[in-house]
Amino acid sequence: MSAPVLLSISRLGVRFGGIVALSDVSFDIRAGQICGLIGPNGAGKTTLFNCLSRLYQPSEGDIVFCGRRLLDLAVHEIAGAGIGRTFQNVALFDTLTVGENIMLGGHCTARSGFLVNAMETAAVREEERDLSQRAARLARLVGLEGRTGARVADLPFGIRKRVELARALMARPRLLLLDEPAAGLNHEELTGLQQQIRRLRDELGVTVLLVEHHMGMVMNLSDTVVALDFGRKIAEGTPAQVQADPEVIAAYLGAPLE
């Protein structure tokens, strides 16, 4: 029996003036899947991510997540709805420690408001302990054990990307959007990243939508792959099916995907 559909994108279209960024894009992602979203530069991958994050308002179409219409939500409600995201360019607070940066990702799960926090009640202190413990568990999960007290500004790029990943997981997302997580990583770091993503899916039950230019990683990691070109979907299926699709091959300058 197949898993239920977690995310359904239906006939999505985005236009910026006379420029068509997405046109009639539809696909589903089932719970527990790792879905790769590929395409040449300018294909519309980041535009689609920004629609899912509610940074962009689609011109047409619909997005349903966990049975709920995503377009009814405001930007600040997305994390609380169960969607986490990392970015191509790592955005962290450099003057804070690894642990503090990770804990910030849990703000949408906090129950106490500003005034209660200002009074530092017993409930607030208990919530802080809970956030700290969760941050420590996630740090271990992504290979940051022993680094939680380090200042983020002093860390190499590959380690900073792990911090951002752990921060995104603090909100307990059901769907994790990874925007080019392999960018800037060396071969050893790339291998570790693939293992981490599988581990997150298997241990936390997180569904993953992955935008990535590293085709070897996408094909090795994904259960299903969606290919975009010039804002439209040109292929969808297993990695082997998409890799052999003539339109996908043509989109990548006529060269077979490796």
PDB file of N, CA and C in Angstrom, residues 49-93:
ATOM      1  N   PHE A  49      10.067  26.686  -5.144  1.00  0.00           N
ATOM      2  CA  PHE A  49      10.378  26.693  -3.708  1.00  0.00           C
ATOM      3  C   PHE A  49       9.804  27.932  -3.031  1.00  0.00           C
ATOM      4  N   ASN A  50       9.924  29.060  -3.684  1.00  0.00           N
ATOM      5  CA  ASN A  50       9.432  30.309  -3.086  1.00  0.00           C
ATOM      6  C   ASN A  50       7.912  30.347  -3.019  1.00  0.00           C
ATOM      7  N   CYS A  51       7.241  29.624  -3.908  1.00  0.00           N
ATOM      8  CA  CYS A  51       5.785  29.486  -3.799  1.00  0.00           C
ATOM      9  C   CYS A  51       5.428  28.626  -2.588  1.00  0.00           C
ATOM     10  N   LEU A  52       6.172  27.537  -2.395  1.00  0.00           N
ATOM     11  CA  LEU A  52       5.919  26.665  -1.248  1.00  0.00           C
ATOM     12  C   LEU A  52       6.219  27.375   0.070  1.00  0.00           C
ATOM     13  N   SER A  53       7.168  28.304   0.045  1.00  0.00           N
ATOM     14  CA  SER A  53       7.509  29.078   1.247  1.00  0.00           C
ATOM     15  C   SER A  53       6.613  30.293   1.415  1.00  0.00           C
ATOM     16  N   ARG A  54       5.733  30.523   0.448  1.00  0.00           N
ATOM     17  CA  ARG A  54       4.799  31.670   0.418  1.00  0.00           C
ATOM     18  C   ARG A  54       5.522  33.001   0.240  1.00  0.00           C
ATOM     19  N   LEU A  55       6.744  32.955  -0.294  1.00  0.00           N
ATOM     20  CA  LEU A  55       7.442  34.190  -0.639  1.00  0.00           C
ATOM     21  C   LEU A  55       6.911  34.757  -1.951  1.00  0.00           C
ATOM     22  N   TYR A  56       6.401  33.869  -2.820  1.00  0.00           N
ATOM     23  CA  TYR A  56       5.768  34.269  -4.071  1.00  0.00           C
ATOM     24  C   TYR A  56       4.315  33.832  -4.059  1.00  0.00           C
ATOM     25  N   GLN A  57       3.464  34.646  -4.676  1.00  0.00           N
ATOM     26  CA  GLN A  57       2.063  34.297  -4.845  1.00  0.00           C
ATOM     27  C   GLN A  57       1.854  33.803  -6.275  1.00  0.00           C
ATOM     28  N   PRO A  58       1.454  32.560  -6.463  1.00  0.00           N
ATOM     29  CA  PRO A  58       1.243  32.057  -7.828  1.00  0.00           C
ATOM     30  C   PRO A  58       0.173  32.857  -8.569  1.00  0.00           C
ATOM     31  N   SER A  59       0.326  32.920  -9.866  1.00  0.00           N
ATOM     32  CA  SER A  59      -0.668  33.575 -10.708  1.00  0.00           C
ATOM     33  C   SER A  59      -1.872  32.671 -10.931  1.00  0.00           C
ATOM     34  N   GLU A  60      -1.631  31.361 -10.863  1.00  0.00           N
ATOM     35  CA  GLU A  60      -2.714  30.390 -11.056  1.00  0.00           C
ATOM     36  C   GLU A  60      -2.315  29.069 -10.421  1.00  0.00           C
ATOM     37  N   GLY A  61      -3.289  28.197 -10.267  1.00  0.00           N
ATOM     38  CA  GLY A  61      -3.026  26.887  -9.698  1.00  0.00           C
ATOM     39  C   GLY A  61      -3.212  26.843  -8.198  1.00  0.00           C
ATOM     40  N   ASP A  62      -2.859  25.698  -7.614  1.00  0.00           N
ATOM     41  CA  ASP A  62      -3.087  25.501  -6.194  1.00  0.00           C
ATOM     42  C   ASP A  62      -2.009  24.588  -5.609  1.00  0.00           C
ATOM     43  N   ILE A  63      -1.820  24.704  -4.282  1.00  0.00           N
ATOM     44  CA  ILE A  63      -0.894  23.848  -3.543  1.00  0.00           C
ATOM     45  C   ILE A  63      -1.631  23.362  -2.299  1.00  0.00           C
ATOM     46  N   VAL A  64      -1.672  22.047  -2.120  1.00  0.00           N
ATOM     47  CA  VAL A  64      -2.316  21.456  -0.946  1.00  0.00           C
ATOM     48  C   VAL A  64      -1.268  20.671  -0.174  1.00  0.00           C
ATOM     49  N   PHE A  65      -1.142  20.991   1.108  1.00  0.00           N
ATOM     50  CA  PHE A  65      -0.164  20.329   1.976  1.00  0.00           C
ATOM     51  C   PHE A  65      -0.871  19.766   3.189  1.00  0.00           C
ATOM     52  N   CYS A  66      -0.737  18.463   3.413  1.00  0.00           N
ATOM     53  CA  CYS A  66      -1.412  17.784   4.524  1.00  0.00           C
ATOM     54  C   CYS A  66      -2.916  18.043   4.502  1.00  0.00           C
ATOM     55  N   GLY A  67      -3.488  18.066   3.305  1.00  0.00           N
ATOM     56  CA  GLY A  67      -4.917  18.276   3.169  1.00  0.00           C
ATOM     57  C   GLY A  67      -5.358  19.717   3.357  1.00  0.00           C
ATOM     58  N   ARG A  68      -4.417  20.635   3.470  1.00  0.00           N
ATOM     59  CA  ARG A  68      -4.730  22.043   3.739  1.00  0.00           C
ATOM     60  C   ARG A  68      -4.223  22.910   2.591  1.00  0.00           C
ATOM     61  N   ARG A  69      -5.015  23.861   2.165  1.00  0.00           N
ATOM     62  CA  ARG A  69      -4.625  24.746   1.063  1.00  0.00           C
ATOM     63  C   ARG A  69      -3.518  25.694   1.538  1.00  0.00           C
ATOM     64  N   LEU A  70      -2.320  25.519   0.981  1.00  0.00           N
ATOM     65  CA  LEU A  70      -1.159  26.270   1.437  1.00  0.00           C
ATOM     66  C   LEU A  70      -1.280  27.762   1.119  1.00  0.00           C
ATOM     67  N   LEU A  71      -1.966  28.089   0.038  1.00  0.00           N
ATOM     68  CA  LEU A  71      -2.055  29.485  -0.384  1.00  0.00           C
ATOM     69  C   LEU A  71      -2.941  30.316   0.539  1.00  0.00           C
ATOM     70  N   ASP A  72      -3.618  29.666   1.469  1.00  0.00           N
ATOM     71  CA  ASP A  72      -4.409  30.398   2.456  1.00  0.00           C
ATOM     72  C   ASP A  72      -3.547  30.875   3.626  1.00  0.00           C
ATOM     73  N   LEU A  73      -2.305  30.403   3.701  1.00  0.00           N
ATOM     74  CA  LEU A  73      -1.435  30.730   4.828  1.00  0.00           C
ATOM     75  C   LEU A  73      -0.546  31.925   4.521  1.00  0.00           C
ATOM     76  N   ALA A  74      -0.183  32.657   5.572  1.00  0.00           N
ATOM     77  CA  ALA A  74       0.779  33.748   5.450  1.00  0.00           C
ATOM     78  C   ALA A  74       2.192  33.185   5.552  1.00  0.00           C
ATOM     79  N   VAL A  75       3.170  33.983   5.168  1.00  0.00           N
ATOM     80  CA  VAL A  75       4.569  33.545   5.189  1.00  0.00           C
ATOM     81  C   VAL A  75       4.970  33.061   6.578  1.00  0.00           C
ATOM     82  N   HIS A  76       4.578  33.811   7.620  1.00  0.00           N
ATOM     83  CA  HIS A  76       5.020  33.468   8.975  1.00  0.00           C
ATOM     84  C   HIS A  76       4.329  32.215   9.529  1.00  0.00           C
ATOM     85  N   GLU A  77       3.337  31.697   8.809  1.00  0.00           N
ATOM     86  CA  GLU A  77       2.639  30.492   9.264  1.00  0.00           C
ATOM     87  C   GLU A  77       3.198  29.208   8.652  1.00  0.00           C
ATOM     88  N   ILE A  78       4.112  29.322   7.701  1.00  0.00           N
ATOM     89  CA  ILE A  78       4.584  28.156   6.967  1.00  0.00           C
ATOM     90  C   ILE A  78       5.359  27.189   7.856  1.00  0.00           C
ATOM     91  N   ALA A  79       6.273  27.706   8.666  1.00  0.00           N
ATOM     92  CA  ALA A  79       7.053  26.819   9.535  1.00  0.00           C
ATOM     93  C   ALA A  79       6.145  26.072  10.507  1.00  0.00           C
ATOM     94  N   GLY A  80       5.192  26.788  11.087  1.00  0.00           N
ATOM     95  CA  GLY A  80       4.270  26.159  12.013  1.00  0.00           C
ATOM     96  C   GLY A  80       3.361  25.141  11.351  1.00  0.00           C
ATOM     97  N   ALA A  81       3.145  25.289  10.033  1.00  0.00           N
ATOM     98  CA  ALA A  81       2.295  24.347   9.303  1.00  0.00           C
ATOM     99  C   ALA A  81       3.015  23.041   9.010  1.00  0.00           C
ATOM    100  N   GLY A  82       4.354  23.040   9.168  1.00  0.00           N
ATOM    101  CA  GLY A  82       5.094  21.795   8.984  1.00  0.00           C
ATOM    102  C   GLY A  82       6.037  21.767   7.804  1.00  0.00           C
ATOM    103  N   ILE A  83       6.452  22.945   7.313  1.00  0.00           N
ATOM    104  CA  ILE A  83       7.399  23.012   6.199  1.00  0.00           C
ATOM    105  C   ILE A  83       8.658  23.733   6.648  1.00  0.00           C
ATOM    106  N   GLY A  84       9.796  23.078   6.502  1.00  0.00           N
ATOM    107  CA  GLY A  84      11.091  23.679   6.818  1.00  0.00           C
ATOM    108  C   GLY A  84      11.902  23.854   5.553  1.00  0.00           C
ATOM    109  N   ARG A  85      12.854  24.790   5.587  1.00  0.00           N
ATOM    110  CA  ARG A  85      13.627  25.088   4.371  1.00  0.00           C
ATOM    111  C   ARG A  85      15.049  25.493   4.701  1.00  0.00           C
ATOM    112  N   THR A  86      15.971  25.040   3.864  1.00  0.00           N
ATOM    113  CA  THR A  86      17.325  25.596   3.863  1.00  0.00           C
ATOM    114  C   THR A  86      17.486  26.395   2.573  1.00  0.00           C
ATOM    115  N   PHE A  87      18.551  27.219   2.526  1.00  0.00           N
ATOM    116  CA  PHE A  87      18.751  28.112   1.388  1.00  0.00           C
ATOM    117  C   PHE A  87      20.092  27.832   0.708  1.00  0.00           C
ATOM    118  N   GLN A  88      20.154  28.197  -0.563  1.00  0.00           N
ATOM    119  CA  GLN A  88      21.381  28.005  -1.328  1.00  0.00           C
ATOM    120  C   GLN A  88      22.537  28.760  -0.675  1.00  0.00           C
ATOM    121  N   ASN A  89      22.276  29.991  -0.276  1.00  0.00           N
ATOM    122  CA  ASN A  89      23.261  30.789   0.448  1.00  0.00           C
ATOM    123  C   ASN A  89      22.945  30.711   1.931  1.00  0.00           C
ATOM    124  N   VAL A  90      23.846  30.122   2.694  1.00  0.00           N
ATOM    125  CA  VAL A  90      23.604  29.888   4.124  1.00  0.00           C
ATOM    126  C   VAL A  90      23.339  31.208   4.845  1.00  0.00           C
ATOM    127  N   ALA A  91      22.234  31.241   5.585  1.00  0.00           N
ATOM    128  CA  ALA A  91      21.852  32.454   6.322  1.00  0.00           C
ATOM    129  C   ALA A  91      21.784  32.129   7.811  1.00  0.00           C
ATOM    130  N   LEU A  92      22.871  32.401   8.518  1.00  0.00           N
ATOM    131  CA  LEU A  92      22.952  32.138   9.949  1.00  0.00           C
ATOM    132  C   LEU A  92      23.345  33.410  10.688  1.00  0.00           C
ATOM    133  N   PHE A  93      23.223  33.381  12.008  1.00  0.00           N
ATOM    134  CA  PHE A  93      23.652  34.495  12.851  1.00  0.00           C
ATOM    135  C   PHE A  93      25.091  34.231  13.278  1.00  0.00           C
TER     136      PHE A  93
END
